[in-house]
Amino acid sequence: MWLSIFSVFFYLLSVLLITPMLLKIQAGEPASVPNRMPFLTAALLAILLHFINLIPLFTDLTSGQNFSVIEISSLISVMTATIATLAFLFRIHTLWFLLPIIYSFAIINLVLSTLMPAHFLYHLNQDMGLFIHVGLSLLTYSVCSIVALYSIQLVWIDRALKNKKLPFSPMIPPLMTVERHFFRLMLIGEILLTIVLISGSYHLSKTFAPQDIQKAVFSFLAWIVFGSALVGHWKLHWRGKKVVYYALLGIILLTIAYFGSRVMLEI
């Protein structure tokens, strides 16, 4: 409980340290770059405590791993927060506007997993290949979630530029830079999803279950959507709203694949 409380506190502190600057930019006012050190310290402490809070998911290998929807969602949120924070740590500054959303998502999931614990056990220790497959699946979803958030940021910057409401600020990344990072991250997500589909097809042939078919079908559809967006960008020079729609459709399909059958099983 205390780990969750302190983790939520540091997540909130991280959000509060950058939100005033973002609100100024949203209002069209000039904003300076905030001090990185207090923000990164709070964010890294929040993530570390969040991970420590999730350690019981994996330590009791004899009774199985608690992979309920809430616990999985909490794990995905901290993985997403880790990726975004590490990217910012290595001076990828196109994530300023996404960090409050990502940290807020982590806070919500951490609170839910603490106040509404659920149990849905998997015995992944009996199959290390399946354990790796699940880990890759969670990483893939985290990456694709950031892709979807990047697409929203693209729309916001593009609309602000067209309406001439975007103030000059070192905190606002150039549209082309955001777009370049967006497609690079989408490519990484597509590669990871390809690996997940290949490993998933192997495990599907060993242990057939109806919910696994649903996961495979919707994951494959998401793979087609992301792949189409990438090919369309490179061959047909797709940009703007079209690729944004593809990114959002892809994450919706992945969400159905990862959580659809699990929600029905736990209800």
GROMACS .gro file of C-alpha atoms in nm:
model
  267
    1MET     CA    1   0.000   0.000   0.000
    2TRP     CA    2   0.273   0.249   0.097
    3LEU     CA    3   0.468   0.178  -0.220
    4SER     CA    4   0.157   0.260  -0.423
    5ILE     CA    5   0.097   0.582  -0.228
    6PHE     CA    6   0.453   0.707  -0.275
    7SER     CA    7   0.453   0.605  -0.642
    8VAL     CA    8   0.130   0.797  -0.702
    9PHE     CA    9   0.277   1.096  -0.516
   10PHE     CA   10   0.587   1.107  -0.737
   11TYR     CA   11   0.381   1.057  -1.054
   12LEU     CA   12   0.161   1.351  -0.950
   13LEU     CA   13   0.468   1.559  -0.869
   14SER     CA   14   0.609   1.485  -1.215
   15VAL     CA   15   0.285   1.595  -1.378
   16LEU     CA   16   0.265   1.911  -1.168
   17LEU     CA   17   0.622   2.007  -1.257
   18ILE     CA   18   0.548   2.024  -1.631
   19THR     CA   19   0.174   2.096  -1.653
   20PRO     CA   20   0.199   2.475  -1.592
   21MET     CA   21   0.440   2.504  -1.884
   22LEU     CA   22   0.208   2.302  -2.110
   23LEU     CA   23  -0.093   2.512  -2.010
   24LYS     CA   24   0.095   2.829  -2.101
   25ILE     CA   25   0.174   2.687  -2.444
   26GLN     CA   26  -0.187   2.579  -2.490
   27ALA     CA   27  -0.298   2.934  -2.408
   28GLY     CA   28  -0.055   3.078  -2.663
   29GLU     CA   29   0.178   3.227  -2.404
   30PRO     CA   30   0.558   3.198  -2.420
   31ALA     CA   31   0.700   2.923  -2.199
   32SER     CA   32   1.055   2.839  -2.103
   33VAL     CA   33   1.207   2.495  -2.060
   34PRO     CA   34   1.154   2.368  -1.702
   35ASN     CA   35   1.435   2.226  -1.493
   36ARG     CA   36   1.491   1.867  -1.606
   37MET     CA   37   1.648   1.734  -1.287
   38PRO     CA   38   1.352   1.764  -1.042
   39PHE     CA   39   1.114   1.629  -1.305
   40LEU     CA   40   1.332   1.330  -1.399
   41THR     CA   41   1.404   1.250  -1.033
   42ALA     CA   42   1.034   1.241  -0.946
   43ALA     CA   43   0.945   1.043  -1.259
   44LEU     CA   44   1.217   0.781  -1.211
   45LEU     CA   45   1.126   0.739  -0.842
   46ALA     CA   46   0.760   0.691  -0.937
   47ILE     CA   47   0.848   0.429  -1.197
   48LEU     CA   48   1.089   0.246  -0.965
   49LEU     CA   49   0.831   0.226  -0.686
   50HIS     CA   50   0.565   0.117  -0.936
   51PHE     CA   51   0.788  -0.169  -1.056
   52ILE     CA   52   0.867  -0.273  -0.698
   53ASN     CA   53   0.494  -0.276  -0.624
   54LEU     CA   54   0.446  -0.521  -0.913
   55ILE     CA   55   0.722  -0.762  -0.806
   56PRO     CA   56   0.472  -0.997  -0.630
   57LEU     CA   57   0.323  -1.065  -0.975
   58PHE     CA   58   0.631  -1.267  -1.063
   59THR     CA   59   0.797  -1.381  -0.742
   60ASP     CA   60   0.555  -1.654  -0.636
   61LEU     CA   61   0.627  -1.887  -0.926
   62THR     CA   62   0.479  -2.192  -0.753
   63SER     CA   63   0.124  -2.057  -0.734
   64GLY     CA   64   0.142  -1.876  -1.068
   65GLN     CA   65   0.143  -1.518  -1.190
   66ASN     CA   66  -0.153  -1.289  -1.123
   67PHE     CA   67  -0.232  -1.163  -1.474
   68SER     CA   68  -0.572  -1.007  -1.419
   69VAL     CA   69  -0.684  -0.724  -1.649
   70ILE     CA   70  -0.608  -0.463  -1.382
   71GLU     CA   71  -0.261  -0.602  -1.308
   72ILE     CA   72  -0.176  -0.633  -1.678
   73SER     CA   73  -0.297  -0.279  -1.740
   74SER     CA   74  -0.083  -0.156  -1.450
   75LEU     CA   75   0.221  -0.338  -1.590
   76ILE     CA   76   0.163  -0.192  -1.937
   77SER     CA   77   0.126   0.158  -1.793
   78VAL     CA   78   0.457   0.142  -1.605
   79MET     CA   79   0.633  -0.001  -1.912
   80THR     CA   80   0.491   0.282  -2.123
   81ALA     CA   81   0.602   0.536  -1.862
   82THR     CA   82   0.949   0.381  -1.858
   83ILE     CA   83   0.988   0.398  -2.236
   84ALA     CA   84   0.869   0.759  -2.251
   85THR     CA   85   1.086   0.870  -1.957
   86LEU     CA   86   1.399   0.699  -2.090
   87ALA     CA   87   1.338   0.859  -2.429
   88PHE     CA   88   1.316   1.197  -2.259
   89LEU     CA   89   1.625   1.118  -2.053
   90PHE     CA   90   1.816   1.066  -2.379
   91ARG     CA   91   1.694   1.407  -2.497
   92ILE     CA   92   1.414   1.301  -2.727
   93HIS     CA   93   1.209   1.612  -2.657
   94THR     CA   94   0.903   1.532  -2.865
   95LEU     CA   95   0.733   1.371  -2.565
   96TRP     CA   96   0.663   1.673  -2.344
   97PHE     CA   97   0.292   1.680  -2.426
   98LEU     CA   98   0.251   1.304  -2.388
   99LEU     CA   99   0.410   1.260  -2.046
  100PRO     CA  100   0.118   1.395  -1.836
  101ILE     CA  101  -0.119   1.158  -2.020
  102ILE     CA  102   0.115   0.861  -1.975
  103TYR     CA  103   0.175   0.933  -1.605
  104SER     CA  104  -0.196   0.991  -1.541
  105PHE     CA  105  -0.269   0.652  -1.701
  106ALA     CA  106  -0.011   0.495  -1.468
  107ILE     CA  107  -0.170   0.665  -1.165
  108ILE     CA  108  -0.517   0.539  -1.254
  109ASN     CA  109  -0.397   0.182  -1.303
  110LEU     CA  110  -0.188   0.187  -0.987
  111VAL     CA  111  -0.483   0.309  -0.781
  112LEU     CA  112  -0.717   0.049  -0.934
  113SER     CA  113  -0.472  -0.239  -0.880
  114THR     CA  114  -0.431  -0.132  -0.516
  115LEU     CA  115  -0.796  -0.070  -0.429
  116MET     CA  116  -0.953  -0.338  -0.654
  117PRO     CA  117  -0.719  -0.638  -0.651
  118ALA     CA  118  -0.819  -0.924  -0.879
  119HIS     CA  119  -0.674  -1.269  -0.943
  120PHE     CA  120  -0.634  -1.448  -1.274
  121LEU     CA  121  -0.345  -1.692  -1.245
  122TYR     CA  122  -0.113  -1.809  -1.521
  123HIS     CA  123   0.161  -2.067  -1.469
  124LEU     CA  124   0.416  -1.912  -1.703
  125ASN     CA  125   0.708  -2.064  -1.512
  126GLN     CA  126   0.619  -2.396  -1.676
  127ASP     CA  127   0.694  -2.255  -2.023
  128MET     CA  128   0.973  -1.996  -2.050
  129GLY     CA  129   0.894  -1.945  -2.419
  130LEU     CA  130   0.539  -1.842  -2.330
  131PHE     CA  131   0.675  -1.613  -2.057
  132ILE     CA  132   0.894  -1.435  -2.315
  133HIS     CA  133   0.600  -1.417  -2.557
  134VAL     CA  134   0.382  -1.248  -2.295
  135GLY     CA  135   0.661  -1.003  -2.208
  136LEU     CA  136   0.710  -0.914  -2.576
  137SER     CA  137   0.335  -0.870  -2.616
  138LEU     CA  138   0.323  -0.621  -2.328
  139LEU     CA  139   0.624  -0.433  -2.466
  140THR     CA  140   0.461  -0.420  -2.810
  141TYR     CA  141   0.139  -0.280  -2.670
  142SER     CA  142   0.334  -0.017  -2.474
  143VAL     CA  143   0.519   0.096  -2.786
  144CYS     CA  144   0.201   0.105  -2.995
  145SER     CA  145   0.028   0.305  -2.720
  146ILE     CA  146   0.295   0.573  -2.750
  147VAL     CA  147   0.248   0.564  -3.129
  148ALA     CA  148  -0.123   0.638  -3.079
  149LEU     CA  149  -0.041   0.926  -2.843
  150TYR     CA  150   0.213   1.060  -3.092
  151SER     CA  151  -0.061   1.064  -3.355
  152ILE     CA  152  -0.277   1.284  -3.130
  153GLN     CA  153   0.018   1.518  -3.078
  154LEU     CA  154   0.066   1.535  -3.456
  155VAL     CA  155  -0.295   1.643  -3.504
  156TRP     CA  156  -0.267   1.908  -3.232
  157ILE     CA  157   0.053   2.064  -3.371
  158ASP     CA  158  -0.076   2.051  -3.729
  159ARG     CA  159  -0.405   2.217  -3.633
  160ALA     CA  160  -0.229   2.483  -3.424
  161LEU     CA  161   0.003   2.563  -3.716
  162LYS     CA  162  -0.286   2.594  -3.960
  163ASN     CA  163  -0.478   2.822  -3.722
  164LYS     CA  164  -0.159   3.020  -3.646
  165LYS     CA  165  -0.210   2.966  -3.273
  166LEU     CA  166   0.120   2.795  -3.201
  167PRO     CA  167   0.349   3.021  -2.996
  168PHE     CA  168   0.723   3.016  -3.044
  169SER     CA  169   0.869   2.804  -2.767
  170PRO     CA  170   1.169   2.571  -2.734
  171MET     CA  171   0.927   2.321  -2.577
  172ILE     CA  172   0.726   2.276  -2.897
  173PRO     CA  173   0.898   2.025  -3.126
  174PRO     CA  174   0.894   2.085  -3.502
  175LEU     CA  175   0.613   1.902  -3.678
  176MET     CA  176   0.856   1.716  -3.906
  177THR     CA  177   1.055   1.593  -3.605
  178VAL     CA  178   0.742   1.462  -3.433
  179GLU     CA  179   0.634   1.296  -3.757
  180ARG     CA  180   0.975   1.133  -3.803
  181HIS     CA  181   0.973   0.996  -3.448
  182PHE     CA  182   0.613   0.883  -3.498
  183PHE     CA  183   0.694   0.668  -3.801
  184ARG     CA  184   1.015   0.531  -3.651
  185LEU     CA  185   0.828   0.422  -3.341
  186MET     CA  186   0.550   0.274  -3.554
  187LEU     CA  187   0.812   0.071  -3.741
  188ILE     CA  188   0.955  -0.056  -3.411
  189GLY     CA  189   0.603  -0.150  -3.300
  190GLU     CA  190   0.539  -0.330  -3.629
  191ILE     CA  191   0.863  -0.529  -3.597
  192LEU     CA  192   0.779  -0.625  -3.238
  193LEU     CA  193   0.424  -0.719  -3.339
  194THR     CA  194   0.564  -0.939  -3.617
  195ILE     CA  195   0.781  -1.125  -3.365
  196VAL     CA  196   0.483  -1.159  -3.129
  197LEU     CA  197   0.263  -1.303  -3.405
  198ILE     CA  198   0.530  -1.555  -3.504
  199SER     CA  199   0.589  -1.669  -3.145
  200GLY     CA  200   0.214  -1.664  -3.079
  201SER     CA  201   0.142  -1.891  -3.375
  202TYR     CA  202   0.390  -2.142  -3.233
  203HIS     CA  203   0.222  -2.145  -2.890
  204LEU     CA  204  -0.123  -2.148  -3.050
  205SER     CA  205  -0.037  -2.473  -3.226
  206LYS     CA  206   0.057  -2.627  -2.889
  207THR     CA  207  -0.231  -2.505  -2.672
  208PHE     CA  208  -0.547  -2.426  -2.864
  209ALA     CA  209  -0.807  -2.206  -2.689
  210PRO     CA  210  -1.091  -1.995  -2.835
  211GLN     CA  211  -0.966  -1.675  -2.668
  212ASP     CA  212  -0.625  -1.731  -2.827
  213ILE     CA  213  -0.786  -1.735  -3.172
  214GLN     CA  214  -0.951  -1.400  -3.096
  215LYS     CA  215  -0.616  -1.254  -2.984
  216ALA     CA  216  -0.440  -1.382  -3.295
  217VAL     CA  217  -0.704  -1.249  -3.536
  218PHE     CA  218  -0.722  -0.898  -3.391
  219SER     CA  219  -0.344  -0.880  -3.348
  220PHE     CA  220  -0.303  -0.977  -3.714
  221LEU     CA  221  -0.555  -0.711  -3.817
  222ALA     CA  222  -0.357  -0.453  -3.615
  223TRP     CA  223  -0.039  -0.572  -3.788
  224ILE     CA  224  -0.204  -0.513  -4.127
  225VAL     CA  225  -0.322  -0.166  -4.024
  226PHE     CA  226   0.018  -0.052  -3.895
  227GLY     CA  227   0.191  -0.207  -4.195
  228SER     CA  228  -0.047  -0.034  -4.435
  229ALA     CA  229   0.024   0.302  -4.269
  230LEU     CA  230   0.400   0.249  -4.301
  231VAL     CA  231   0.381   0.138  -4.665
  232GLY     CA  232   0.142   0.422  -4.744
  233HIS     CA  233   0.382   0.673  -4.592
  234TRP     CA  234   0.692   0.544  -4.770
  235LYS     CA  235   0.539   0.464  -5.108
  236LEU     CA  236   0.242   0.701  -5.134
  237HIS     CA  237   0.368   0.976  -4.899
  238TRP     CA  238   0.072   0.951  -4.662
  239ARG     CA  239   0.076   1.213  -4.389
  240GLY     CA  240  -0.159   1.393  -4.155
  241LYS     CA  241  -0.501   1.266  -4.058
  242LYS     CA  242  -0.488   0.949  -4.269
  243VAL     CA  243  -0.194   0.796  -4.080
  244VAL     CA  244  -0.342   0.920  -3.752
  245TYR     CA  245  -0.661   0.725  -3.823
  246TYR     CA  246  -0.454   0.416  -3.901
  247ALA     CA  247  -0.256   0.451  -3.576
  248LEU     CA  248  -0.571   0.488  -3.366
  249LEU     CA  249  -0.741   0.197  -3.543
  250GLY     CA  250  -0.432  -0.017  -3.484
  251ILE     CA  251  -0.425   0.046  -3.110
  252ILE     CA  252  -0.801  -0.018  -3.085
  253LEU     CA  253  -0.756  -0.356  -3.255
  254LEU     CA  254  -0.464  -0.440  -3.026
  255THR     CA  255  -0.669  -0.343  -2.722
  256ILE     CA  256  -0.948  -0.577  -2.831
  257ALA     CA  257  -0.690  -0.850  -2.893
  258TYR     CA  258  -0.518  -0.813  -2.556
  259PHE     CA  259  -0.810  -0.730  -2.329
  260GLY     CA  260  -1.133  -0.834  -2.504
  261SER     CA  261  -1.145  -1.202  -2.415
  262ARG     CA  262  -0.975  -1.144  -2.077
  263VAL     CA  263  -1.248  -0.903  -1.968
  264MET     CA  264  -1.517  -1.155  -2.063
  265LEU     CA  265  -1.338  -1.432  -1.873
  266GLU     CA  266  -1.306  -1.224  -1.555
  267ILE     CA  267  -1.663  -1.090  -1.553
   0.00000   0.00000   0.00000
